mmCIF file of C-alpha atoms in Angstrom:
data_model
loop_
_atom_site.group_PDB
_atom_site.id
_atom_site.type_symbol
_atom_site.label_atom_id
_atom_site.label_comp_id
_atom_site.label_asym_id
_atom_site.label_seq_id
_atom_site.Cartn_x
_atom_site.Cartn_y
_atom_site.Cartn_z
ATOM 1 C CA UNK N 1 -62.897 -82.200 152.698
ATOM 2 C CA UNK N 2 -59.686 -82.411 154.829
ATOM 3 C CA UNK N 3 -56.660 -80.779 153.443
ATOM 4 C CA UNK N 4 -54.391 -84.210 154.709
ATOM 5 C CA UNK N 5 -56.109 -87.227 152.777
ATOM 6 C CA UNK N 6 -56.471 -90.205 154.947
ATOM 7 C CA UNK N 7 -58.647 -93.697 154.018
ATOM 8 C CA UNK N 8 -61.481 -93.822 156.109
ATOM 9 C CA UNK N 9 -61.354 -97.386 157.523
ATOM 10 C CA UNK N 10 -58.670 -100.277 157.745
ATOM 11 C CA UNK N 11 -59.065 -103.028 159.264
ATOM 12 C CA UNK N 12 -56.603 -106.526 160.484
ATOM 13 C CA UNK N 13 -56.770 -109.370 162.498
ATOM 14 C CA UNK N 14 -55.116 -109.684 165.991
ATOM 15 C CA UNK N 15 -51.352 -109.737 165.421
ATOM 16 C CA UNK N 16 -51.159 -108.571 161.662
ATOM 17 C CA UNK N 17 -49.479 -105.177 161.014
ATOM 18 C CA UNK N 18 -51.464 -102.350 159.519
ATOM 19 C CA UNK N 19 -50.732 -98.677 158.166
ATOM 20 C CA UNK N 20 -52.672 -95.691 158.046
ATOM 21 C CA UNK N 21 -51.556 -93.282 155.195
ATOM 22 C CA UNK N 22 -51.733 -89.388 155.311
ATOM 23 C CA UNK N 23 -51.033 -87.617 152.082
ATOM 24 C CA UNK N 24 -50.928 -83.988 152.059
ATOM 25 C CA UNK N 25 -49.305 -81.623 149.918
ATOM 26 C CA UNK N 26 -46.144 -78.691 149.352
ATOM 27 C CA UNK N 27 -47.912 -76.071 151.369
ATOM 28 C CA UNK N 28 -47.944 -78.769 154.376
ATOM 29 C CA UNK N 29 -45.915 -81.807 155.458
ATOM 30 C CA UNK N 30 -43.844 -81.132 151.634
ATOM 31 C CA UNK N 31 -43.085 -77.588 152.865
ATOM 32 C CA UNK N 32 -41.654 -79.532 155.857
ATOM 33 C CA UNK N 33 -44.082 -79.077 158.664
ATOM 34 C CA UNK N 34 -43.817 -82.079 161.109
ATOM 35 C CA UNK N 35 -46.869 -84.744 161.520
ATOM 36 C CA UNK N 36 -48.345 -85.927 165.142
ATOM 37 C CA UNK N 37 -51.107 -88.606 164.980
ATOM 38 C CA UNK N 38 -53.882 -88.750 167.673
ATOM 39 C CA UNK N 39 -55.627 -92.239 168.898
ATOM 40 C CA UNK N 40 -59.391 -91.870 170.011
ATOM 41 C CA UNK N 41 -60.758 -94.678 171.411
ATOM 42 C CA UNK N 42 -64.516 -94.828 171.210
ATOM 43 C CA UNK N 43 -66.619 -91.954 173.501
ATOM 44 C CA UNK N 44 -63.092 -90.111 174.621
ATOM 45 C CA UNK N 45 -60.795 -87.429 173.749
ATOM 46 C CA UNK N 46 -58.220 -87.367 171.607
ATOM 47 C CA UNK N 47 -54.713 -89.109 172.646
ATOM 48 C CA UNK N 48 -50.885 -88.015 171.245
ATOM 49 C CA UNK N 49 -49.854 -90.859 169.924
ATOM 50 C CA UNK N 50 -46.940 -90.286 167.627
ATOM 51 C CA UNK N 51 -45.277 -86.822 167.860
ATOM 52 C CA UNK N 52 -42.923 -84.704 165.104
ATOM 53 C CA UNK N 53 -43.040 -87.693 162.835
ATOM 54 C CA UNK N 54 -41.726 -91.110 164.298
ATOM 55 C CA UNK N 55 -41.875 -90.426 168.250
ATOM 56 C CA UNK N 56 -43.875 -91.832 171.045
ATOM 57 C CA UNK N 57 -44.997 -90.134 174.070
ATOM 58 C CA UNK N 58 -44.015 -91.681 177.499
ATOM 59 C CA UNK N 59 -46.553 -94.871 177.742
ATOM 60 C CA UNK N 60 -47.040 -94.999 174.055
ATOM 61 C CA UNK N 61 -46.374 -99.212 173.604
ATOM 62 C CA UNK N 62 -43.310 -99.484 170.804
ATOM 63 C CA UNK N 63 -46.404 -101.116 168.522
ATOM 64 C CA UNK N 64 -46.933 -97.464 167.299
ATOM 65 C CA UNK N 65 -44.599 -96.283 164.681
ATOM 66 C CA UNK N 66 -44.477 -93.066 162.421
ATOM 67 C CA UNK N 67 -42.795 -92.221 159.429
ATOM 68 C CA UNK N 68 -42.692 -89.294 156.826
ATOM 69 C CA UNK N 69 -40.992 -88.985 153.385
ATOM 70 C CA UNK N 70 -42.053 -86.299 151.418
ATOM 71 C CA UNK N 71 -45.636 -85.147 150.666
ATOM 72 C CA UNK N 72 -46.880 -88.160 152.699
ATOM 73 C CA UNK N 73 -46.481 -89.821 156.751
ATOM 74 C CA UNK N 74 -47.992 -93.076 157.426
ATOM 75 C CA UNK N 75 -48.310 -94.829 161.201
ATOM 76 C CA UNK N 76 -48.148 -98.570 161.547
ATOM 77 C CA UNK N 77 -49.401 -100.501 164.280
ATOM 78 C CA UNK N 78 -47.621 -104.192 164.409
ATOM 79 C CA UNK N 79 -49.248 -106.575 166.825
ATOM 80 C CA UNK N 80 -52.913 -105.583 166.502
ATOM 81 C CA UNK N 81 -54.811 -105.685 169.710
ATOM 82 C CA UNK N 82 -58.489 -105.466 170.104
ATOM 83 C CA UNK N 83 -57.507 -102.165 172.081
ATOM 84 C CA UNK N 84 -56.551 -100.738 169.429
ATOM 85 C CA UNK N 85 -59.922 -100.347 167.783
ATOM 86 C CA UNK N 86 -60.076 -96.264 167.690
ATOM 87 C CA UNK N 87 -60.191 -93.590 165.171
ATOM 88 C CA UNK N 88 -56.613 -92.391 163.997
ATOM 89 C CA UNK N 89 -55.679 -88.816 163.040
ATOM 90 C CA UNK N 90 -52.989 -87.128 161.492
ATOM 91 C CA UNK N 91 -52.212 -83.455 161.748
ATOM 92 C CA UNK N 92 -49.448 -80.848 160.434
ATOM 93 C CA UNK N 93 -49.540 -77.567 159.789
ATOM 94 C CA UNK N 94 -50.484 -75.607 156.281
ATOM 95 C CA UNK N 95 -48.440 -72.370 154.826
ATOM 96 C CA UNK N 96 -51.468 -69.673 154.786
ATOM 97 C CA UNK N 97 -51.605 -65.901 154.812
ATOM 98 C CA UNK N 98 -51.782 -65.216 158.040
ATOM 99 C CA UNK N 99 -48.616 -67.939 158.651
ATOM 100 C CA UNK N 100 -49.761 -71.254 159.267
ATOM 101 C CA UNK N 101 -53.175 -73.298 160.172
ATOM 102 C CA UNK N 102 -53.271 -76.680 162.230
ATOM 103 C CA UNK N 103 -54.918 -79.094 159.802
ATOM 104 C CA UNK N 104 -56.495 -82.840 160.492
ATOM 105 C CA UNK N 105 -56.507 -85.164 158.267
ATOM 106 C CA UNK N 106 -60.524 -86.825 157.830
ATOM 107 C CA UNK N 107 -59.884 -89.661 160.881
ATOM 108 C CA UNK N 108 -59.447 -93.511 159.619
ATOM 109 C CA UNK N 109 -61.419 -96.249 161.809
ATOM 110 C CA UNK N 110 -59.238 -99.003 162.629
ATOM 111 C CA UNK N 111 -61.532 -102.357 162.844
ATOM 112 C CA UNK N 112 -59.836 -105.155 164.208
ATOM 113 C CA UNK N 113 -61.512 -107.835 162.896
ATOM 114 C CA UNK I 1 -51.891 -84.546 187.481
ATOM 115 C CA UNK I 2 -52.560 -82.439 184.820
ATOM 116 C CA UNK I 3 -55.876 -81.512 183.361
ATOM 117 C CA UNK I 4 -57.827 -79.316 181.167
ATOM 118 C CA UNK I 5 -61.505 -78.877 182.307
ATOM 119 C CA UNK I 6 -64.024 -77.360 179.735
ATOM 120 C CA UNK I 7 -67.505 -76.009 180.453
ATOM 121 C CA UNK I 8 -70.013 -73.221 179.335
ATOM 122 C CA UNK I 9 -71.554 -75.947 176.539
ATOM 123 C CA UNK I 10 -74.936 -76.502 175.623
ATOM 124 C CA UNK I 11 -77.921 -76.076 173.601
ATOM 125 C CA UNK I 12 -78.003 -72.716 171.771
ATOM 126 C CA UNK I 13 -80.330 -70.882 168.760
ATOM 127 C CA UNK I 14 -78.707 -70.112 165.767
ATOM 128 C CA UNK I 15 -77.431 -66.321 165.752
ATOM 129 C CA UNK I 16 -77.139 -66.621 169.527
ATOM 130 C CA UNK I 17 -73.806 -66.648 171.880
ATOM 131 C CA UNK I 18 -71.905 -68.924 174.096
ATOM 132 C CA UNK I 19 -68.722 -68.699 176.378
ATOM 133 C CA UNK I 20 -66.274 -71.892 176.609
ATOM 134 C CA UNK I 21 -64.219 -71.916 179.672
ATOM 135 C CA UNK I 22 -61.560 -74.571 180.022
ATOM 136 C CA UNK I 23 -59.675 -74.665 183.515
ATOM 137 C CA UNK I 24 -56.195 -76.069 183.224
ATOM 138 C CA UNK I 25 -54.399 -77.154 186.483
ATOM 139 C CA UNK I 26 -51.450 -79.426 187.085
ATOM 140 C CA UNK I 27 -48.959 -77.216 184.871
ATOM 141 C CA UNK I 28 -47.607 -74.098 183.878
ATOM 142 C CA UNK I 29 -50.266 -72.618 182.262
ATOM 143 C CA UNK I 30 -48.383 -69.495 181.242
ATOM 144 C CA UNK I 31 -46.098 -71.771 179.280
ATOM 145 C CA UNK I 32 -47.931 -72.645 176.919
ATOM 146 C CA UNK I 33 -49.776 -72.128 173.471
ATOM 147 C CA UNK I 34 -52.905 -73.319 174.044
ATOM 148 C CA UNK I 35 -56.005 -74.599 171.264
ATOM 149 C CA UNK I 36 -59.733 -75.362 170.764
ATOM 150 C CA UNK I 37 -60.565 -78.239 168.252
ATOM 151 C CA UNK I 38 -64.111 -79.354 168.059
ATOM 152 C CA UNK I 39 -66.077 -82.443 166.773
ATOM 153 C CA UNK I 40 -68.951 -82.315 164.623
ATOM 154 C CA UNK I 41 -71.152 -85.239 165.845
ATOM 155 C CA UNK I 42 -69.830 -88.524 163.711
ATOM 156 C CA UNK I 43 -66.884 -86.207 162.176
ATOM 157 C CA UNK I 44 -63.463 -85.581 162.406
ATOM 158 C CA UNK I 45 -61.486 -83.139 164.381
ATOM 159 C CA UNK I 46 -61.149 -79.320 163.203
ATOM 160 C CA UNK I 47 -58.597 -77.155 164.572
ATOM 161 C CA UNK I 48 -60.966 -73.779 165.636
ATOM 162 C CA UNK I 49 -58.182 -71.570 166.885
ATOM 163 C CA UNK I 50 -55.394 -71.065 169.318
ATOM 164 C CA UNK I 51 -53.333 -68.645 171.698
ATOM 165 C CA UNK I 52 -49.942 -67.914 172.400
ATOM 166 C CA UNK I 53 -48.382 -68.236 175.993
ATOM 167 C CA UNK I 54 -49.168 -64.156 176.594
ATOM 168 C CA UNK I 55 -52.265 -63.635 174.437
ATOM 169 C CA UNK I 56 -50.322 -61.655 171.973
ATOM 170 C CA UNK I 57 -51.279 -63.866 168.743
ATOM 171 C CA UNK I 58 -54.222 -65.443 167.992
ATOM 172 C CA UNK I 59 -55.058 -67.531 165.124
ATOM 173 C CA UNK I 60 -58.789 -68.903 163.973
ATOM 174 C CA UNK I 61 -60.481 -71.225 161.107
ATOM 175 C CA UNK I 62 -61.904 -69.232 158.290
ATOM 176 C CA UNK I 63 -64.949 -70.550 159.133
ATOM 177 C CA UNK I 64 -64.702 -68.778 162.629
ATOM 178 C CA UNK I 65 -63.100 -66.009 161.610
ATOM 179 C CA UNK I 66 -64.958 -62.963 162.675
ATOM 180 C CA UNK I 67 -67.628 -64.620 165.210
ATOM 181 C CA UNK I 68 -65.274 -66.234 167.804
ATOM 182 C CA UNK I 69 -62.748 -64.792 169.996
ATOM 183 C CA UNK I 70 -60.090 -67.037 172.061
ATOM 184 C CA UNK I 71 -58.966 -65.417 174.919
ATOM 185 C CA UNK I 72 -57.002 -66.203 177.988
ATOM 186 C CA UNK I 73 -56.560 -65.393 181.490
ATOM 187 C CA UNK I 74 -53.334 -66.881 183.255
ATOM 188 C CA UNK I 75 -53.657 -65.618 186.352
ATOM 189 C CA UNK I 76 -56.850 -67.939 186.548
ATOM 190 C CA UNK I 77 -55.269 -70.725 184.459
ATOM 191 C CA UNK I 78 -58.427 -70.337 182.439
ATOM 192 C CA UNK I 79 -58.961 -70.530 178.584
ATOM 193 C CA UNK I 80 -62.014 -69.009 177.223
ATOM 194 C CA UNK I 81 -63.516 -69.207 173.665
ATOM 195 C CA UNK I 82 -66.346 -66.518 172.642
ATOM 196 C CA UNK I 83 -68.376 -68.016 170.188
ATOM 197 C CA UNK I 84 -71.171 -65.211 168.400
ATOM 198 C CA UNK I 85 -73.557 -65.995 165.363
ATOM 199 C CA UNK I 86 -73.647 -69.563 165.869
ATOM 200 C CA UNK I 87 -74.966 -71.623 162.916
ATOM 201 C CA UNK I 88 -76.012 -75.336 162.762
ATOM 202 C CA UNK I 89 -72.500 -76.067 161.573
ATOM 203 C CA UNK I 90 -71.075 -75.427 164.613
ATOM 204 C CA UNK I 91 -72.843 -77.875 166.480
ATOM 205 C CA UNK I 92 -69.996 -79.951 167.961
ATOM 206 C CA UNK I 93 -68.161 -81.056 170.991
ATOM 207 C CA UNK I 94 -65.630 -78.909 171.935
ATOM 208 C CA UNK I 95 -62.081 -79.885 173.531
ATOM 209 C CA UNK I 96 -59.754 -77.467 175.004
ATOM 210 C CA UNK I 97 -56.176 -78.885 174.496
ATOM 211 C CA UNK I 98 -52.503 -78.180 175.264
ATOM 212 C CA UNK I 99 -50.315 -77.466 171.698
ATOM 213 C CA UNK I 100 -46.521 -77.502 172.665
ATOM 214 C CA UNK I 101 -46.375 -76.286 169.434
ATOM 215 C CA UNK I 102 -43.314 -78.799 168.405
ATOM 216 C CA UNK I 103 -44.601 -82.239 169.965
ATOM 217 C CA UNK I 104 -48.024 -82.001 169.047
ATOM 218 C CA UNK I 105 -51.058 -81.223 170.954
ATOM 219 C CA UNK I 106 -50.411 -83.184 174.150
ATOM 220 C CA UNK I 107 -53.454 -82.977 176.765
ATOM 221 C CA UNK I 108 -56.754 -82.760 175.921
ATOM 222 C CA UNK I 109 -59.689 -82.020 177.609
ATOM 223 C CA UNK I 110 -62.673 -83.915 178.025
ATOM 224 C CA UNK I 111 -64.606 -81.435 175.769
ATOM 225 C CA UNK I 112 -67.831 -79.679 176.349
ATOM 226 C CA UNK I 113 -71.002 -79.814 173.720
ATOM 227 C CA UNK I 114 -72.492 -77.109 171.785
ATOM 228 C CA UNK I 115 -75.818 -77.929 170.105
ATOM 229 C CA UNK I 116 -76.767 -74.608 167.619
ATOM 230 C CA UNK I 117 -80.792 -75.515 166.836
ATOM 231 C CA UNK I 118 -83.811 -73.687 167.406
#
């Protein structure tokens, strides 16, 4: 079980808007620690996608949009493309005794129907 | 263009050993932090451990803790992950990736497999 909750699947038509949701706790993105999100299309690596909470990498289309408040971050994706069908990830970081882990939240499937 | 090569996977017994090699070219390796995450097949992505710019701190999964051993080598531009005592849980692909540490973990590899089954 991840330590950053995600829903495993959402899904949209072409041109709807959608959200992911990652909720994680004080020890991570409530003690502060920033949240990137990852794209993986089907059979490849992982992409950046959304970096320290709202930002896109160079070549990252505006459709991708991060935001964090609290405990939680969520990514939206306006415009839905059939491109777009991929597993999304968040990931922060989590206070530990040693300093601090990299966590992943479990991966949601974006369908698009 | 930059690029992070992996290689060293296969298939593997349980209790047996493997070396990961990832060969990074196009930037500055020395700059960098740099991370293994791995795939269980059909799973998410777990962070297994990663490496400051020198080598000097190293940080691991509980679940690795103990058995593997990240290492690096920058006059090769070469990451390297020892992995000992592999179990059927860490049957996964294996990508070596770039962490800037601040803007998120931003090349990847194409990762390698490792199958633990007798």
């Amino acid at each position: 079980q991840s330590v950053l909750t995600q829903p495993p699947s959402v899904s949209g038509a072409p041109g709807q808007r959608v959200t992911i949701s990652c909720t994680g706790s004080s020890s991570n993105i409530g003690a502060g620690y920033d949240v990137h999100w990852y794209q993986q299309l089907p059979g490849t690596a992982p992409k950046l996608l959304i970096y320290v909470n709202s930002n896109r990498p160079s070549g990252v289309p505006d459709r991708f949009s991060g935001s964090k408040s609290g405990t939680s971050a969520s990514l939206a994706i306006t415009g839905l493309q059939a491109e777009d069908e991929a597993d999304y990830y968040c990931q922060s970081y989590d206070s530990s005794l040693s300093g601090w882990d990299v966590i992943f939240g479990g991966g949601t499937k974006l369908t698009v129907l | 263009e930059v690029q992070l090569v992996e290689s060293g996977g296969g298939l593997v017994q349980p209790g047996g050993s493997l070396r990961l090699s990832c060969a990074a070219s196009g930037f500055t390796f020395s700059s960098y932090w740099m991370t293994w995450v791995r795939q269980a097949p059909g799973k998410g992505l777990e962070w297994v451990a990663n490496i400051k710019q020198d080598g000097s701190e190293k940080y691991y999964v509980d679940s690795v803790k103990g058995r593997f051993s990240i290492s690096r080598d920058n006059a090769k531009n070469s990451l390297y992950l020892q992995m000992n005592s592999l179990r059927a849980e860490d049957t996964a692909a294996y990508y070596c990736a770039r962490d800037t540490m601040i803007r998120g973990v931003d090349i990847w590899g194409q990762g390698t497999m490792v199958t633990v089954s007798s």
